[in-house]
Structures are given as structure tokens and as C-alpha cells.
């Protein structure tokens, strides 16, 4: 099983680290999956032996993204991410930031996308405190769920106006 609670995952990771495995944690809402997400997660996976993806819960995603989001429930987003061979574990978190997951899971690396720099990652100080590192991975931020959703809505509205 790849989708675990935070407590279950903490136990699993403890055992993997004891075997010398390097744990990487990537996080996000992953509301409408696109190629930018895939490239981000592949880049994160390349930094270690075990990739954990922390997914914002529905409430958390709504607080970050606004009304009408997420489009898919957290359980479905987690299931889709768990289907990737390069993803080892998925955990859903309720908080607005991933700080609680970082503290509970203590990854060796916290990977963020290219819309950040190492200096602008909000949880950077947590990783320094934990003795881990923060890394920026993925392709340039040319893709976003927000833009994809906007495009789809515009297409649908345009079709409704056609005679």
C-alpha cells in the first residue's frame, strides 16, 4: 500500500532510513495533473531512494487555491499519484503548509518546484533545523493547473456561445 497515514509513513521511513535509504519529500495540491507535475516529481525522485508525495487535503487546497478548488477529492489525487512507479508513498495532510509533515517524516530532502528558489521555500528553516536540505527541481514553471482549468472553462463557455 502506497497511501499511508502520517504515523504509518513515519514508521516505514524510519526503517528505510535505518537501511541507508535517502528520503525525498515533494508536496502540492496536484489538483489537475499535468506534465509539469510529472517533471517535478521525476526530478524529486532523482534526488534519493524513496519519494514521498504529500498532498494537500481538500480543505487545505481550498484555503490555498480558493473557492471551487480542488476539482478532485484528495483521495483521488492521492490514488493517481500513487499509480506512478517512481512514487513510493503518498500522504494527505490537512495543514496549509507542509511543515507538520516535514517534522513528522524528517526527509533528507524537501523538493520544491521551479516557482521557488531555495531561499523562498517557506519551510526552508524547518529543513535546516532538521539537518536536511531543500532542493529545486522540475522544468520551468510553464504549466499550471490554474491556467489549464481557465483554458478548459473558456473553451466550454466559447462552445456554449456558438450558434
mmCIF file of C-alpha atoms in Angstrom:
data_model
loop_
_atom_site.group_PDB
_atom_site.id
_atom_site.type_symbol
_atom_site.label_atom_id
_atom_site.label_comp_id
_atom_site.label_asym_id
_atom_site.label_seq_id
_atom_site.Cartn_x
_atom_site.Cartn_y
_atom_site.Cartn_z
ATOM 1 C CA UNK A 1 0.000 0.000 0.000
ATOM 2 C CA UNK A 2 1.438 3.345 -1.048
ATOM 3 C CA UNK A 3 -1.117 5.706 0.538
ATOM 4 C CA UNK A 4 -0.468 5.871 4.259
ATOM 5 C CA UNK A 5 -1.323 7.997 7.250
ATOM 6 C CA UNK A 6 1.405 10.257 8.596
ATOM 7 C CA UNK A 7 2.038 7.914 11.554
ATOM 8 C CA UNK A 8 2.176 4.788 9.374
ATOM 9 C CA UNK A 9 4.528 6.516 6.972
ATOM 10 C CA UNK A 10 6.821 7.780 9.742
ATOM 11 C CA UNK A 11 7.348 4.175 10.892
ATOM 12 C CA UNK A 12 8.027 2.938 7.362
ATOM 13 C CA UNK A 13 10.502 5.726 6.676
ATOM 14 C CA UNK A 14 12.343 5.110 9.932
ATOM 15 C CA UNK A 15 13.013 1.538 8.825
ATOM 16 C CA UNK A 16 14.081 2.633 5.326
ATOM 17 C CA UNK A 17 16.475 5.242 6.708
ATOM 18 C CA UNK A 18 17.938 2.597 9.020
ATOM 19 C CA UNK A 19 18.739 0.666 5.816
ATOM 20 C CA UNK A 20 20.602 3.711 4.478
ATOM 21 C CA UNK A 21 17.872 4.961 2.145
ATOM 22 C CA UNK A 22 17.714 8.678 1.276
ATOM 23 C CA UNK A 23 14.158 10.020 1.617
ATOM 24 C CA UNK A 24 12.836 12.872 -0.546
ATOM 25 C CA UNK A 25 9.530 14.624 0.106
ATOM 26 C CA UNK A 26 7.690 16.605 -2.560
ATOM 27 C CA UNK A 27 4.364 18.289 -1.914
ATOM 28 C CA UNK A 28 1.477 20.065 -3.576
ATOM 29 C CA UNK A 29 -2.224 20.118 -4.331
ATOM 30 C CA UNK A 30 -1.914 18.185 -7.636
ATOM 31 C CA UNK A 31 -5.491 19.155 -8.492
ATOM 32 C CA UNK A 32 -5.328 18.744 -12.254
ATOM 33 C CA UNK A 33 -2.256 16.683 -13.015
ATOM 34 C CA UNK A 34 -0.132 17.960 -15.912
ATOM 35 C CA UNK A 35 3.329 17.408 -17.374
ATOM 36 C CA UNK A 36 4.883 19.996 -15.050
ATOM 37 C CA UNK A 37 3.835 17.856 -12.080
ATOM 38 C CA UNK A 38 5.354 14.759 -13.662
ATOM 39 C CA UNK A 39 8.651 16.524 -14.339
ATOM 40 C CA UNK A 40 8.713 17.947 -10.805
ATOM 41 C CA UNK A 41 8.130 14.531 -9.241
ATOM 42 C CA UNK A 42 10.642 12.794 -11.503
ATOM 43 C CA UNK A 43 13.200 15.438 -10.564
ATOM 44 C CA UNK A 44 12.432 14.921 -6.891
ATOM 45 C CA UNK A 45 12.768 11.143 -7.220
ATOM 46 C CA UNK A 46 16.200 11.539 -8.789
ATOM 47 C CA UNK A 47 17.463 13.109 -5.529
ATOM 48 C CA UNK A 48 17.039 9.994 -3.407
ATOM 49 C CA UNK A 49 15.994 6.397 -2.953
ATOM 50 C CA UNK A 50 12.454 6.933 -1.659
ATOM 51 C CA UNK A 51 9.961 9.521 -2.910
ATOM 52 C CA UNK A 52 7.153 10.625 -0.614
ATOM 53 C CA UNK A 53 4.464 12.876 -2.084
ATOM 54 C CA UNK A 54 2.500 14.929 0.437
ATOM 55 C CA UNK A 55 -0.874 16.022 -0.964
ATOM 56 C CA UNK A 56 -2.930 18.897 0.408
ATOM 57 C CA UNK A 57 -6.320 17.774 1.729
ATOM 58 C CA UNK A 58 -9.464 19.254 0.203
ATOM 59 C CA UNK A 59 -9.758 21.874 2.941
ATOM 60 C CA UNK A 60 -6.091 22.768 2.696
ATOM 61 C CA UNK A 61 -6.248 23.045 -1.104
ATOM 62 C CA UNK A 62 -9.354 25.243 -0.846
ATOM 63 C CA UNK A 63 -7.600 27.583 1.591
ATOM 64 C CA UNK A 64 -4.651 27.895 -0.811
ATOM 65 C CA UNK A 65 -6.386 27.865 -4.202
ATOM 66 C CA UNK A 66 -9.732 29.475 -3.352
ATOM 67 C CA UNK A 67 -13.411 28.622 -3.893
ATOM 68 C CA UNK A 68 -14.186 25.905 -6.400
ATOM 69 C CA UNK A 69 -10.961 24.050 -5.773
ATOM 70 C CA UNK A 70 -9.913 21.356 -5.641
ATOM 71 C CA UNK A 71 -11.726 19.847 -8.586
ATOM 72 C CA UNK A 72 -10.875 16.293 -7.474
ATOM 73 C CA UNK A 73 -11.089 14.944 -3.929
ATOM 74 C CA UNK A 74 -7.822 14.316 -2.101
ATOM 75 C CA UNK A 75 -8.350 10.542 -2.109
ATOM 76 C CA UNK A 76 -8.487 10.511 -5.914
ATOM 77 C CA UNK A 77 -5.497 12.838 -6.281
ATOM 78 C CA UNK A 78 -3.540 10.570 -3.923
ATOM 79 C CA UNK A 79 -4.559 7.462 -5.848
ATOM 80 C CA UNK A 80 -3.435 8.947 -9.165
ATOM 81 C CA UNK A 81 -0.057 9.943 -7.706
ATOM 82 C CA UNK A 82 0.391 6.524 -6.099
ATOM 83 C CA UNK A 83 -0.050 4.939 -9.542
ATOM 84 C CA UNK A 84 3.277 6.399 -10.715
ATOM 85 C CA UNK A 85 6.064 3.820 -10.454
ATOM 86 C CA UNK A 86 8.549 6.469 -9.279
ATOM 87 C CA UNK A 87 6.335 7.484 -6.317
ATOM 88 C CA UNK A 88 6.939 5.275 -3.288
ATOM 89 C CA UNK A 89 4.450 6.733 -0.792
ATOM 90 C CA UNK A 90 1.657 9.290 -0.658
ATOM 91 C CA UNK A 91 0.313 11.044 2.419
ATOM 92 C CA UNK A 92 -2.561 13.544 2.616
ATOM 93 C CA UNK A 93 -2.110 16.441 5.025
ATOM 94 C CA UNK A 94 -4.646 18.870 6.480
ATOM 95 C CA UNK A 95 -2.473 21.875 7.251
ATOM 96 C CA UNK A 96 -1.987 24.772 4.854
ATOM 97 C CA UNK A 97 1.790 24.239 4.835
ATOM 98 C CA UNK A 98 3.767 21.013 4.732
ATOM 99 C CA UNK A 99 5.746 21.895 7.873
ATOM 100 C CA UNK A 100 3.972 19.295 10.032
ATOM 101 C CA UNK A 101 4.769 16.541 7.528
ATOM 102 C CA UNK A 102 8.403 17.584 7.371
ATOM 103 C CA UNK A 103 8.681 17.490 11.158
ATOM 104 C CA UNK A 104 6.906 14.129 11.438
ATOM 105 C CA UNK A 105 8.599 12.404 8.498
ATOM 106 C CA UNK A 106 12.066 14.035 8.642
ATOM 107 C CA UNK A 107 13.009 13.609 4.980
ATOM 108 C CA UNK A 108 16.596 14.068 3.892
ATOM 109 C CA UNK A 109 15.447 16.382 1.106
ATOM 110 C CA UNK A 110 12.424 18.635 0.635
ATOM 111 C CA UNK A 111 11.956 19.119 -3.113
ATOM 112 C CA UNK A 112 10.030 22.097 -4.466
ATOM 113 C CA UNK A 113 9.214 23.225 -7.987
ATOM 114 C CA UNK A 114 10.860 25.943 -10.015
ATOM 115 C CA UNK A 115 8.345 28.566 -8.960
ATOM 116 C CA UNK A 116 10.559 28.774 -5.848
ATOM 117 C CA UNK A 117 14.212 29.348 -5.149
ATOM 118 C CA UNK A 118 15.900 27.631 -2.227
ATOM 119 C CA UNK A 119 15.729 30.943 -0.359
ATOM 120 C CA UNK A 120 11.968 31.433 -0.930
ATOM 121 C CA UNK A 121 10.731 27.972 0.105
ATOM 122 C CA UNK A 122 8.531 28.710 3.166
ATOM 123 C CA UNK A 123 9.662 25.574 5.020
ATOM 124 C CA UNK A 124 13.386 26.044 4.353
ATOM 125 C CA UNK A 125 14.126 26.886 8.009
ATOM 126 C CA UNK A 126 12.400 23.668 9.112
ATOM 127 C CA UNK A 127 14.676 21.625 6.847
ATOM 128 C CA UNK A 128 17.749 23.441 8.185
ATOM 129 C CA UNK A 129 16.558 22.693 11.731
ATOM 130 C CA UNK A 130 16.063 19.020 10.815
ATOM 131 C CA UNK A 131 19.506 18.807 9.221
ATOM 132 C CA UNK A 132 18.094 18.181 5.754
ATOM 133 C CA UNK A 133 18.297 20.058 2.516
ATOM 134 C CA UNK A 134 15.919 21.967 0.277
ATOM 135 C CA UNK A 135 16.179 21.403 -3.475
ATOM 136 C CA UNK A 136 14.515 22.959 -6.507
ATOM 137 C CA UNK A 137 13.577 20.504 -9.262
ATOM 138 C CA UNK A 138 11.493 20.212 -12.404
ATOM 139 C CA UNK A 139 11.173 22.215 -15.558
ATOM 140 C CA UNK A 140 10.456 25.943 -15.738
ATOM 141 C CA UNK A 141 7.017 26.844 -14.371
ATOM 142 C CA UNK A 142 5.348 26.954 -17.795
ATOM 143 C CA UNK A 143 2.444 24.756 -16.693
ATOM 144 C CA UNK A 144 -0.163 25.278 -14.024
ATOM 145 C CA UNK A 145 -3.435 23.682 -13.039
ATOM 146 C CA UNK A 146 -4.935 27.171 -12.697
ATOM 147 C CA UNK A 147 -4.137 28.027 -16.331
ATOM 148 C CA UNK A 148 -5.314 24.638 -17.555
ATOM 149 C CA UNK A 149 -8.628 24.995 -15.688
ATOM 150 C CA UNK A 150 -9.082 28.547 -17.022
ATOM 151 C CA UNK A 151 -8.433 27.339 -20.574
ATOM 152 C CA UNK A 152 -10.941 24.488 -20.246
ATOM 153 C CA UNK A 153 -13.594 26.820 -18.811
ATOM 154 C CA UNK A 154 -13.032 29.322 -21.640
ATOM 155 C CA UNK A 155 -13.355 26.536 -24.216
ATOM 156 C CA UNK A 156 -16.614 25.325 -22.678
ATOM 157 C CA UNK A 157 -18.028 28.855 -22.487
ATOM 158 C CA UNK A 158 -16.985 29.525 -26.084
ATOM 159 C CA UNK A 159 -18.811 26.431 -27.283
ATOM 160 C CA UNK A 160 -21.966 27.484 -25.465
ATOM 161 C CA UNK A 161 -21.945 30.821 -27.331
ATOM 162 C CA UNK A 162 -21.549 29.262 -30.779
ATOM 163 C CA UNK A 163 -24.773 29.153 -32.857
#
